[in-house]
């Protein structure tokens, strides 16, 4: 959960910084030199109110562009973003809850085997959440059948746990592909509408062409933004899954070593 809040905070800071930079550039370009000198003298007085104004202007700009892009395709792109982020948040929470302190768990299992035997070690696994503890439980449940059976059980159940860790990633990759496609489709349809307007008017008007192209390209921009955002989270999830998988493999080898020592001490 801490990592999730950190990601949200970082994204918020980045978006706020970008909007501040863009607004500052626009204001500087619109003002003459004398007004710029006056602005510097009044800078301290306007600092407190500036963030609120910039936030409102960014919100209004996004709302205006959303309406200009057309309700059909823009709403579709927005739904892709909402569903994609919903799956991302669910996966981040699940993967963070699946993270286990494997060293502590192995030490607890080893102590339980020495003091209470296999049943005590299984109880430790039952009281520990995460895929690593579940894999350990499956291995300990078949320890009486031999180390080879335990190893096969760990490998088999590890594949099941991998499937649960990767659940939902195919939907995120689908949304990453669909978002820019919807944007491009909206652009193409918008361009067709612009050319239809030119044909109906019987003359090429620069304002008519520029306005139609601008509206058509808005859907592409929003589609690319959605794809970029989801791609960043997708790569984070892949990295998190790889980390958990490596922990599972290392911990499984250590568990087999502990069980071999336990069998030799009998």
Coordinates of C-alpha atoms in Angstrom, one line a residue:
X1 CA 0.0 0.0 0.0
X2 CA 2.9 2.4 0.7
X3 CA 4.3 1.8 -2.8
X4 CA 0.8 2.5 -4.2
X5 CA 0.5 5.8 -2.4
X6 CA 4.0 6.7 -3.5
X7 CA 3.1 6.1 -7.1
X8 CA 0.0 8.2 -6.9
X9 CA 1.9 11.0 -5.2
X10 CA 4.6 11.0 -7.8
X11 CA 2.1 11.1 -10.6
X12 CA 0.3 14.0 -8.9
X13 CA 3.5 16.0 -8.5
X14 CA 4.5 15.4 -12.1
X15 CA 1.1 16.4 -13.5
X16 CA 1.0 19.5 -11.3
X17 CA 4.6 20.5 -12.3
X18 CA 3.8 20.0 -16.0
X19 CA 0.7 22.2 -15.8
X20 CA 2.6 24.9 -13.9
X21 CA 5.4 24.9 -16.5
X22 CA 3.0 25.2 -19.5
X23 CA 0.9 27.9 -17.8
X24 CA 4.0 29.9 -16.9
X25 CA 5.3 29.7 -20.5
X26 CA 1.9 30.9 -21.9
X27 CA 1.8 33.8 -19.5
X28 CA 5.3 34.9 -20.2
X29 CA 4.8 34.9 -23.9
X30 CA 1.6 36.9 -23.7
X31 CA 3.0 39.7 -21.5
X32 CA 5.2 42.6 -22.7
X33 CA 8.5 43.5 -21.1
X34 CA 7.1 46.2 -18.9
X35 CA 4.3 43.9 -17.6
X36 CA 7.0 41.2 -16.9
X37 CA 8.8 43.6 -14.6
X38 CA 5.6 44.5 -12.8
X39 CA 4.9 40.8 -12.5
X40 CA 8.2 40.2 -10.8
X41 CA 7.4 42.8 -8.2
X42 CA 4.0 41.3 -7.5
X43 CA 5.3 37.7 -7.6
X44 CA 5.3 37.1 -3.8
X45 CA 1.7 38.5 -3.4
X46 CA 0.4 36.1 -6.1
X47 CA 2.2 33.0 -5.0
X48 CA -0.6 31.8 -2.6
X49 CA -3.3 32.1 -5.2
X50 CA -1.4 30.8 -8.2
X51 CA -1.7 27.1 -7.6
X52 CA -5.5 27.3 -7.4
X53 CA -5.8 29.3 -10.6
X54 CA -3.5 26.9 -12.4
X55 CA -5.4 23.8 -11.2
X56 CA -8.7 25.4 -12.4
X57 CA -7.3 26.3 -15.8
X58 CA -5.9 22.8 -16.3
X59 CA -9.2 21.3 -15.4
X60 CA -11.1 23.6 -17.7
X61 CA -8.6 23.0 -20.6
X62 CA -9.0 19.2 -20.2
X63 CA -12.8 19.5 -20.1
X64 CA -12.8 21.7 -23.2
X65 CA -10.5 19.4 -25.2
X66 CA -12.6 16.4 -24.1
X67 CA -15.7 18.0 -25.5
X68 CA -14.0 19.2 -28.7
X69 CA -12.7 15.6 -29.4
X70 CA -16.3 14.3 -29.6
X71 CA -18.3 12.5 -26.9
X72 CA -18.2 9.1 -28.6
X73 CA -14.5 8.3 -29.0
X74 CA -13.4 10.4 -26.0
X75 CA -15.8 8.5 -23.8
X76 CA -14.5 5.2 -25.1
X77 CA -10.9 6.3 -24.4
X78 CA -11.9 7.4 -20.9
X79 CA -13.6 4.1 -20.2
X80 CA -10.4 2.3 -21.3
X81 CA -8.4 4.4 -18.8
X82 CA -10.9 3.8 -16.0
X83 CA -11.0 0.0 -16.5
X84 CA -7.2 -0.2 -17.0
X85 CA -6.5 1.8 -13.8
X86 CA -9.0 -0.3 -11.9
X87 CA -7.2 -3.5 -12.8
X88 CA -3.8 -1.9 -12.2
X89 CA -4.8 -0.8 -8.6
X90 CA -6.2 -4.3 -7.9
X91 CA -3.0 -5.9 -9.1
X92 CA -0.7 -3.6 -7.1
X93 CA -2.6 -4.2 -3.9
X94 CA -2.6 -8.0 -4.6
X95 CA 1.1 -8.1 -5.4
X96 CA 2.0 -6.1 -2.3
X97 CA 0.0 -8.4 -0.1
X98 CA 1.7 -11.3 -1.8
X99 CA 5.1 -10.1 -0.8
X100 CA 6.6 -12.2 2.0
X101 CA 9.7 -11.9 4.2
X102 CA 11.1 -15.3 3.0
X103 CA 14.1 -15.3 5.4
X104 CA 11.9 -14.8 8.4
X105 CA 9.5 -17.5 7.1
X106 CA 12.3 -20.0 6.5
X107 CA 13.7 -19.4 10.0
X108 CA 10.3 -19.9 11.5
X109 CA 9.7 -23.1 9.6
X110 CA 13.2 -24.4 10.6
X111 CA 12.5 -23.7 14.2
X112 CA 9.1 -25.3 14.0
X113 CA 10.5 -28.4 12.5
X114 CA 13.1 -28.7 15.3
X115 CA 10.6 -28.1 18.1
X116 CA 7.2 -29.4 16.9
X117 CA 7.8 -31.4 13.7
X118 CA 6.1 -31.1 10.3
X119 CA 2.7 -30.2 11.7
X120 CA 4.1 -27.2 13.5
X121 CA 5.8 -26.1 10.3
X122 CA 2.5 -26.4 8.4
X123 CA 0.8 -24.3 11.0
X124 CA 3.4 -21.6 10.5
X125 CA 2.6 -21.7 6.7
X126 CA -1.2 -21.5 7.4
X127 CA -0.7 -18.4 9.5
X128 CA 1.4 -16.6 6.8
X129 CA -0.2 -15.1 3.8
X130 CA 1.3 -15.0 0.3
X131 CA 2.2 -17.5 -2.5
X132 CA 5.5 -18.5 -0.9
X133 CA 3.8 -19.8 2.3
X134 CA 1.2 -21.6 0.2
X135 CA 3.9 -23.4 -1.8
X136 CA 5.7 -24.3 1.4
X137 CA 2.5 -25.8 2.8
X138 CA 2.1 -28.0 -0.3
X139 CA 5.6 -29.2 0.0
X140 CA 5.4 -29.9 3.8
X141 CA 2.1 -31.7 3.3
X142 CA 3.9 -34.4 1.2
X143 CA 7.2 -34.5 3.1
X144 CA 6.4 -38.1 4.2
X145 CA 6.5 -39.2 0.5
X146 CA 10.1 -38.2 0.0
X147 CA 12.1 -35.2 -1.2
X148 CA 11.5 -35.9 -4.9
X149 CA 7.7 -35.8 -4.4
X150 CA 8.1 -32.6 -2.4
X151 CA 10.1 -31.0 -5.1
X152 CA 7.5 -31.9 -7.8
X153 CA 4.7 -30.6 -5.6
X154 CA 6.5 -27.3 -5.1
X155 CA 7.1 -26.9 -8.9
X156 CA 3.6 -27.8 -9.8
X157 CA 1.9 -25.5 -7.2
X158 CA 4.5 -22.8 -8.1
X159 CA 3.0 -22.7 -11.6
X160 CA -0.4 -22.3 -10.2
X161 CA 0.8 -19.3 -8.1
X162 CA 2.4 -17.8 -11.1
X163 CA -0.9 -17.9 -12.9
X164 CA -2.5 -16.0 -10.1
X165 CA 0.2 -13.4 -10.0
X166 CA -0.1 -12.7 -13.7
X167 CA -3.9 -12.6 -13.6
X168 CA -5.3 -9.5 -15.3
X169 CA -2.1 -8.5 -17.2
X170 CA -3.6 -9.6 -20.5
X171 CA -6.4 -7.1 -20.0
X172 CA -4.0 -4.3 -19.3
X173 CA -2.0 -5.1 -22.4
X174 CA -5.3 -5.1 -24.4
X175 CA -6.2 -1.7 -23.1
X176 CA -2.7 -0.4 -23.9
X177 CA -3.3 -1.5 -27.5
X178 CA -6.9 -0.4 -27.8
X179 CA -6.4 3.2 -26.4
X180 CA -4.3 4.6 -29.3
X181 CA -6.3 2.6 -31.8
X182 CA -9.5 4.4 -30.7
X183 CA -7.6 7.7 -30.9
X184 CA -6.5 7.0 -34.4
X185 CA -9.9 5.9 -35.4
X186 CA -11.4 9.1 -34.0
X187 CA -8.8 11.1 -35.9
X188 CA -9.5 9.3 -39.2
X189 CA -13.3 9.9 -38.8
X190 CA -12.7 13.5 -37.9
X191 CA -10.5 14.0 -41.0
X192 CA -13.2 12.5 -43.1
X193 CA -15.7 14.9 -41.6
X194 CA -13.4 17.9 -42.3
X195 CA -13.0 16.9 -45.9
X196 CA -16.8 16.5 -46.2
X197 CA -17.2 20.0 -44.9
X198 CA -14.7 21.2 -47.5
X199 CA -16.5 19.4 -50.2
X200 CA -19.9 20.9 -49.1
X201 CA -18.4 24.4 -48.9
X202 CA -16.9 24.0 -52.4
X203 CA -13.8 25.9 -51.3
X204 CA -10.8 25.2 -49.0
X205 CA -11.0 27.5 -46.1
X206 CA -7.8 27.6 -43.9
X207 CA -9.9 28.0 -40.7
X208 CA -12.2 25.2 -41.7
X209 CA -9.3 22.8 -42.4
X210 CA -7.3 23.8 -39.3
X211 CA -10.3 23.4 -37.0
X212 CA -11.3 20.0 -38.4
X213 CA -7.7 18.7 -38.2
X214 CA -7.3 20.0 -34.6
X215 CA -10.4 18.4 -33.4
X216 CA -9.5 15.1 -35.1
X217 CA -6.0 15.0 -33.6
X218 CA -7.3 15.5 -30.0
X219 CA -8.5 11.9 -29.8
X220 CA -5.1 10.6 -30.9
X221 CA -3.4 12.7 -28.2
X222 CA -5.7 11.4 -25.4
X223 CA -5.4 7.8 -26.7
X224 CA -1.6 8.0 -26.6
X225 CA -1.6 9.5 -23.1
X226 CA -3.8 6.7 -21.8
X227 CA -1.6 4.1 -23.4
X228 CA 1.6 5.6 -21.9
X229 CA 0.1 5.8 -18.4
X230 CA -1.1 2.1 -18.6
X231 CA 2.3 1.0 -20.1
X232 CA 4.2 2.5 -17.1
X233 CA 2.0 0.6 -14.6
X234 CA 2.2 -2.5 -16.7
X235 CA 6.0 -2.5 -16.6
X236 CA 5.9 -1.9 -12.9
X237 CA 3.6 -4.9 -12.4
X238 CA 5.9 -7.1 -14.5
X239 CA 8.9 -6.1 -12.5
X240 CA 7.0 -6.8 -9.2
X241 CA 6.0 -10.3 -10.5
X242 CA 9.6 -11.1 -11.5
X243 CA 10.7 -10.1 -8.0
X244 CA 8.2 -12.3 -6.3
X245 CA 8.9 -15.2 -8.7
X246 CA 12.7 -15.0 -7.9
X247 CA 11.9 -15.0 -4.1
X248 CA 9.6 -18.1 -4.6
X249 CA 12.4 -20.0 -6.5
X250 CA 15.1 -19.1 -4.0
X251 CA 12.9 -19.9 -1.0
X252 CA 11.9 -23.2 -2.5
X253 CA 15.5 -24.3 -2.8
X254 CA 16.2 -23.3 0.8
X255 CA 13.1 -25.2 2.0
X256 CA 14.3 -28.4 0.3
X257 CA 17.7 -28.0 2.0
X258 CA 16.0 -27.6 5.4
X259 CA 13.8 -30.7 4.7
X260 CA 16.9 -32.7 3.8
X261 CA 18.6 -31.8 7.0
X262 CA 15.4 -32.5 8.9
X263 CA 15.2 -36.0 7.4
X264 CA 18.8 -36.7 8.1
X265 CA 18.4 -35.8 11.8
X266 CA 15.6 -38.3 12.3

